[in-house]
PDB file of C-alpha atoms in Angstrom:
ATOM      1  CA  MET M 170     -29.347-181.353-191.312  1.00 57.00           C
ATOM      2  CA  LYS M 171     -33.083-182.013-190.889  1.00 61.00           C
ATOM      3  CA  LYS M 172     -32.331-185.035-188.691  1.00 61.00           C
ATOM      4  CA  ILE M 173     -30.100-183.045-186.360  1.00 60.00           C
ATOM      5  CA  PHE M 174     -32.695-180.298-186.080  1.00 51.00           C
ATOM      6  CA  LEU M 175     -35.506-182.773-185.412  1.00 51.00           C
ATOM      7  CA  ILE M 176     -33.460-184.659-182.807  1.00 56.00           C
ATOM      8  CA  SER M 177     -32.528-181.368-181.128  1.00 54.00           C
ATOM      9  CA  ILE M 178     -36.175-180.274-180.949  1.00 54.00           C
ATOM     10  CA  LEU M 179     -37.282-183.653-179.558  1.00 49.00           C
ATOM     11  CA  ALA M 180     -34.508-183.650-176.962  1.00 51.00           C
ATOM     12  CA  LEU M 181     -35.456-180.131-175.917  1.00 48.00           C
ATOM     13  CA  CYS M 182     -39.139-181.081-175.559  1.00 48.00           C
ATOM     14  CA  PHE M 183     -38.448-184.160-173.460  1.00 47.00           C
ATOM     15  CA  SER M 184     -35.907-182.471-171.216  1.00 46.00           C
ATOM     16  CA  CYS M 185     -38.033-179.429-170.309  1.00 45.00           C
ATOM     17  CA  ASN M 186     -39.522-179.218-166.871  1.00 45.00           C
ATOM     18  CA  SER M 187     -41.411-175.955-167.083  1.00 42.00           C
ATOM     19  CA  SER M 188     -42.472-173.818-164.152  1.00 42.00           C
ATOM     20  CA  ALA M 189     -46.089-174.395-165.225  1.00 42.00           C
ATOM     21  CA  GLN M 190     -45.626-178.112-164.626  1.00 40.00           C
ATOM     22  CA  LYS M 191     -44.138-177.410-161.215  1.00 39.00           C
ATOM     23  CA  LYS M 192     -47.085-175.201-160.267  1.00 42.00           C
ATOM     24  CA  GLN M 193     -49.490-177.999-161.166  1.00 42.00           C
ATOM     25  CA  GLU M 194     -47.776-180.319-158.709  1.00 39.00           C
ATOM     26  CA  LYS M 195     -49.296-178.766-155.583  1.00 47.00           C
ATOM     27  CA  GLU M 196     -47.398-179.154-152.394  1.00 59.00           C
ATOM     28  CA  GLN M 197     -49.328-181.089-149.795  1.00 72.00           C
ATOM     29  CA  LYS M 198     -49.911-178.929-146.735  1.00 82.00           C
ATOM     30  CA  VAL M 199     -49.379-180.613-143.395  1.00 86.00           C
ATOM     31  CA  TYR M 200     -52.257-179.882-141.026  1.00 91.00           C
ATOM     32  CA  PRO M 201     -52.147-180.103-137.196  1.00 88.00           C
ATOM     33  CA  VAL M 202     -54.555-183.076-137.388  1.00 93.00           C
ATOM     34  CA  THR M 203     -53.238-185.525-139.955  1.00 92.00           C
ATOM     35  CA  LYS M 204     -54.441-189.106-140.374  1.00 95.00           C
ATOM     36  CA  THR M 205     -53.989-191.874-142.881  1.00 95.00           C
ATOM     37  CA  ASP M 206     -56.713-192.544-145.404  1.00 95.00           C
ATOM     38  CA  ALA M 207     -57.594-195.739-143.511  1.00 97.00           C
ATOM     39  CA  GLU M 208     -57.921-193.803-140.229  1.00 97.00           C
ATOM     40  CA  TRP M 209     -60.252-191.237-141.850  1.00 97.00           C
ATOM     41  CA  LYS M 210     -62.372-194.022-143.365  1.00 97.00           C
ATOM     42  CA  ALA M 211     -62.649-195.735-139.972  1.00 97.00           C
ATOM     43  CA  GLN M 212     -63.662-192.494-138.209  1.00 97.00           C
ATOM     44  CA  LEU M 213     -66.068-190.947-140.718  1.00 97.00           C
ATOM     45  CA  SER M 214     -69.286-192.116-142.325  1.00 97.00           C
ATOM     46  CA  TYR M 215     -69.100-192.861-146.038  1.00 97.00           C
ATOM     47  CA  ALA M 216     -70.794-189.524-146.844  1.00 97.00           C
ATOM     48  CA  ALA M 217     -68.587-187.504-144.468  1.00 98.00           C
ATOM     49  CA  TYR M 218     -65.461-189.159-145.866  1.00 98.00           C
ATOM     50  CA  ASP M 219     -66.567-188.361-149.432  1.00 98.00           C
ATOM     51  CA  VAL M 220     -67.102-184.682-148.606  1.00 98.00           C
ATOM     52  CA  LEU M 221     -64.278-184.014-146.133  1.00 98.00           C
ATOM     53  CA  ARG M 222     -61.523-186.085-147.733  1.00 97.00           C
ATOM     54  CA  LYS M 223     -62.549-186.311-151.422  1.00 96.00           C
ATOM     55  CA  ALA M 224     -64.176-182.860-151.831  1.00 95.00           C
ATOM     56  CA  GLY M 225     -67.554-184.365-152.655  1.00 95.00           C
ATOM     57  CA  THR M 226     -70.881-182.583-152.314  1.00 96.00           C
ATOM     58  CA  GLU M 227     -73.917-183.872-150.457  1.00 97.00           C
ATOM     59  CA  ARG M 228     -77.351-183.656-152.053  1.00 97.00           C
ATOM     60  CA  PRO M 229     -79.156-180.386-151.312  1.00 97.00           C
ATOM     61  CA  PHE M 230     -81.843-180.508-148.608  1.00 97.00           C
ATOM     62  CA  SER M 231     -80.439-183.818-147.290  1.00 97.00           C
ATOM     63  CA  SER M 232     -78.795-182.509-144.109  1.00 97.00           C
ATOM     64  CA  PRO M 233     -80.798-182.146-140.881  1.00 96.00           C
ATOM     65  CA  LEU M 234     -78.447-179.242-140.046  1.00 97.00           C
ATOM     66  CA  ASN M 235     -79.894-177.221-142.920  1.00 97.00           C
ATOM     67  CA  LYS M 236     -83.014-176.385-140.877  1.00 95.00           C
ATOM     68  CA  ASN M 237     -81.365-176.457-137.447  1.00 97.00           C
ATOM     69  CA  TYR M 238     -82.104-173.157-135.678  1.00 94.00           C
ATOM     70  CA  LYS M 239     -80.815-173.999-132.192  1.00 97.00           C
ATOM     71  CA  LYS M 240     -78.119-171.915-130.505  1.00 98.00           C
ATOM     72  CA  GLY M 241     -74.648-173.393-130.563  1.00 98.00           C
ATOM     73  CA  THR M 242     -71.518-173.939-132.601  1.00 98.00           C
ATOM     74  CA  TYR M 243     -70.909-175.914-135.776  1.00 98.00           C
ATOM     75  CA  VAL M 244     -67.639-177.832-135.596  1.00 98.00           C
ATOM     76  CA  CYS M 245     -65.669-179.874-138.120  1.00 98.00           C
ATOM     77  CA  ALA M 246     -66.946-183.456-138.292  1.00 98.00           C
ATOM     78  CA  GLY M 247     -63.352-184.606-138.770  1.00 97.00           C
ATOM     79  CA  CYS M 248     -61.559-182.895-135.899  1.00 98.00           C
ATOM     80  CA  ASP M 249     -64.095-180.889-133.810  1.00 98.00           C
ATOM     81  CA  THR M 250     -62.583-177.484-134.679  1.00 98.00           C
ATOM     82  CA  PRO M 251     -65.209-174.741-134.176  1.00 98.00           C
ATOM     83  CA  LEU M 252     -66.032-173.326-137.626  1.00 98.00           C
ATOM     84  CA  PHE M 253     -69.336-171.392-137.518  1.00 98.00           C
ATOM     85  CA  LYS M 254     -71.627-169.896-134.872  1.00 98.00           C
ATOM     86  CA  SER M 255     -75.400-170.375-134.967  1.00 98.00           C
ATOM     87  CA  GLU M 256     -76.028-166.610-134.818  1.00 97.00           C
ATOM     88  CA  HIS M 257     -74.346-166.303-138.228  1.00 98.00           C
ATOM     89  CA  LYS M 258     -76.475-169.019-139.853  1.00 98.00           C
ATOM     90  CA  PHE M 259     -79.267-168.080-142.262  1.00 97.00           C
ATOM     91  CA  ASP M 260     -81.670-169.853-144.579  1.00 96.00           C
ATOM     92  CA  SER M 261     -80.274-169.308-148.074  1.00 96.00           C
ATOM     93  CA  GLY M 262     -82.864-171.526-149.741  1.00 95.00           C
ATOM     94  CA  THR M 263     -80.095-173.497-151.452  1.00 96.00           C
ATOM     95  CA  GLY M 264     -80.519-176.691-149.424  1.00 97.00           C
ATOM     96  CA  TRP M 265     -77.177-176.472-147.606  1.00 98.00           C
ATOM     97  CA  PRO M 266     -76.402-174.918-144.218  1.00 98.00           C
ATOM     98  CA  SER M 267     -75.319-171.339-144.907  1.00 98.00           C
ATOM     99  CA  PHE M 268     -73.464-168.813-142.773  1.00 98.00           C
ATOM    100  CA  ASP M 269     -72.537-165.184-143.367  1.00 97.00           C
ATOM    101  CA  ARG M 270     -69.140-165.544-141.664  1.00 97.00           C
ATOM    102  CA  GLU M 271     -66.733-168.126-140.298  1.00 98.00           C
ATOM    103  CA  ILE M 272     -64.873-168.273-137.000  1.00 98.00           C
ATOM    104  CA  LYS M 273     -61.716-166.399-137.977  1.00 97.00           C
ATOM    105  CA  GLY M 274     -58.569-168.482-138.261  1.00 97.00           C
ATOM    106  CA  ASN M 275     -60.377-171.839-138.343  1.00 98.00           C
ATOM    107  CA  VAL M 276     -61.278-171.884-142.049  1.00 98.00           C
ATOM    108  CA  GLU M 277     -58.854-171.730-144.979  1.00 97.00           C
ATOM    109  CA  TYR M 278     -59.612-170.886-148.592  1.00 94.00           C
ATOM    110  CA  ASP M 279     -58.428-172.125-151.969  1.00 92.00           C
ATOM    111  CA  THR M 280     -59.548-171.691-155.576  1.00 89.00           C
ATOM    112  CA  ASP M 281     -61.443-174.565-157.169  1.00 82.00           C
ATOM    113  CA  TYR M 282     -61.881-174.903-160.968  1.00 86.00           C
ATOM    114  CA  LYS M 283     -63.596-178.329-160.938  1.00 81.00           C
ATOM    115  CA  ILE M 284     -66.767-177.183-162.702  1.00 81.00           C
ATOM    116  CA  GLY M 285     -65.117-174.967-165.312  1.00 83.00           C
ATOM    117  CA  TYR M 286     -64.909-171.639-163.471  1.00 84.00           C
ATOM    118  CA  ALA M 287     -63.234-170.330-160.342  1.00 86.00           C
ATOM    119  CA  ARG M 288     -64.968-170.825-156.991  1.00 89.00           C
ATOM    120  CA  THR M 289     -63.614-170.166-153.519  1.00 94.00           C
ATOM    121  CA  GLU M 290     -63.390-173.499-151.701  1.00 95.00           C
ATOM    122  CA  GLU M 291     -63.378-173.734-147.898  1.00 97.00           C
ATOM    123  CA  HIS M 292     -61.334-176.146-145.774  1.00 97.00           C
ATOM    124  CA  CYS M 293     -60.960-176.763-142.061  1.00 98.00           C
ATOM    125  CA  ALA M 294     -57.691-175.084-141.043  1.00 97.00           C
ATOM    126  CA  THR M 295     -56.955-177.878-138.544  1.00 98.00           C
ATOM    127  CA  CYS M 296     -57.453-181.071-140.585  1.00 97.00           C
ATOM    128  CA  GLY M 297     -57.789-179.776-144.154  1.00 97.00           C
ATOM    129  CA  GLY M 298     -61.273-181.255-144.569  1.00 97.00           C
ATOM    130  CA  HIS M 299     -63.329-179.879-147.471  1.00 97.00           C
ATOM    131  CA  LEU M 300     -66.336-177.953-146.155  1.00 98.00           C
ATOM    132  CA  GLY M 301     -67.955-176.275-149.153  1.00 97.00           C
ATOM    133  CA  HIS M 302     -67.657-172.938-150.941  1.00 96.00           C
ATOM    134  CA  VAL M 303     -68.116-169.245-150.199  1.00 97.00           C
ATOM    135  CA  PHE M 304     -70.050-166.931-152.528  1.00 95.00           C
ATOM    136  CA  ASN M 305     -70.734-163.189-152.634  1.00 95.00           C
ATOM    137  CA  ASP M 306     -74.539-163.512-152.627  1.00 95.00           C
ATOM    138  CA  GLY M 307     -75.167-163.584-148.882  1.00 95.00           C
ATOM    139  CA  PRO M 308     -77.128-161.128-146.725  1.00 96.00           C
ATOM    140  CA  ARG M 309     -76.248-157.559-147.737  1.00 95.00           C
ATOM    141  CA  ASP M 310     -77.055-156.222-144.268  1.00 96.00           C
ATOM    142  CA  THR M 311     -74.177-158.243-142.747  1.00 96.00           C
ATOM    143  CA  THR M 312     -71.146-159.475-144.712  1.00 96.00           C
ATOM    144  CA  GLY M 313     -72.641-160.180-148.138  1.00 96.00           C
ATOM    145  CA  LYS M 314     -71.035-163.643-147.957  1.00 97.00           C
ATOM    146  CA  ARG M 315     -72.732-167.034-148.177  1.00 97.00           C
ATOM    147  CA  HIS M 316     -70.626-169.849-146.787  1.00 98.00           C
ATOM    148  CA  CYS M 317     -72.413-172.786-148.417  1.00 98.00           C
ATOM    149  CA  ILE M 318     -71.373-175.758-146.290  1.00 98.00           C
ATOM    150  CA  ASN M 319     -72.030-179.484-146.603  1.00 98.00           C
ATOM    151  CA  GLY M 320     -73.934-180.463-143.467  1.00 98.00           C
ATOM    152  CA  VAL M 321     -72.190-183.839-143.336  1.00 98.00           C
ATOM    153  CA  ALA M 322     -68.882-181.964-142.853  1.00 98.00           C
ATOM    154  CA  LEU M 323     -70.242-180.456-139.639  1.00 98.00           C
ATOM    155  CA  LYS M 324     -71.320-181.500-136.168  1.00 98.00           C
ATOM    156  CA  PHE M 325     -73.555-179.264-134.080  1.00 98.00           C
ATOM    157  CA  VAL M 326     -72.642-178.544-130.458  1.00 98.00           C
ATOM    158  CA  PRO M 327     -75.623-176.964-128.623  1.00 97.00           C
ATOM    159  CA  ALA M 328     -74.966-173.932-126.427  1.00 96.00           C
ATOM    160  CA  GLU M 329     -75.046-174.555-122.708  1.00 90.00           C
ATOM    161  CA  ASP M 330     -77.959-172.918-120.869  1.00 71.00           C
TER     162      ASP M 330
END
């Protein structure tokens, strides 16, 4: 009787495909700009590829865009989608370009648990490139948000005079 019970339990364990397992297998979203890994590697610098395609993080204070105060638009380094306007940029002191708001519809959000707690991760809505994270410690006189963005994920397009 013990053998039958044990075999039944083992069979049940190996045949289960729980809904939790299905949730872990995230569906890959198809973005309007989709390229192969080889195409991304050919287009992007090593650092940009690491951030945009592998969700890496650049070193703080390493991006020249961190202290860029010119008027213009910050676009995705992967697909040129406009993401942030210069008038919404502020110096957060964190070492990464920071904005108090995004260009609506061009940034998507997801939850990231990579460092042990939930953070809101930002992606380009056109190519899916990882941009950075958004936090609730931004300027209180505007949105209260701090979009903490890897400079290598951005290109700056100066405003026309």
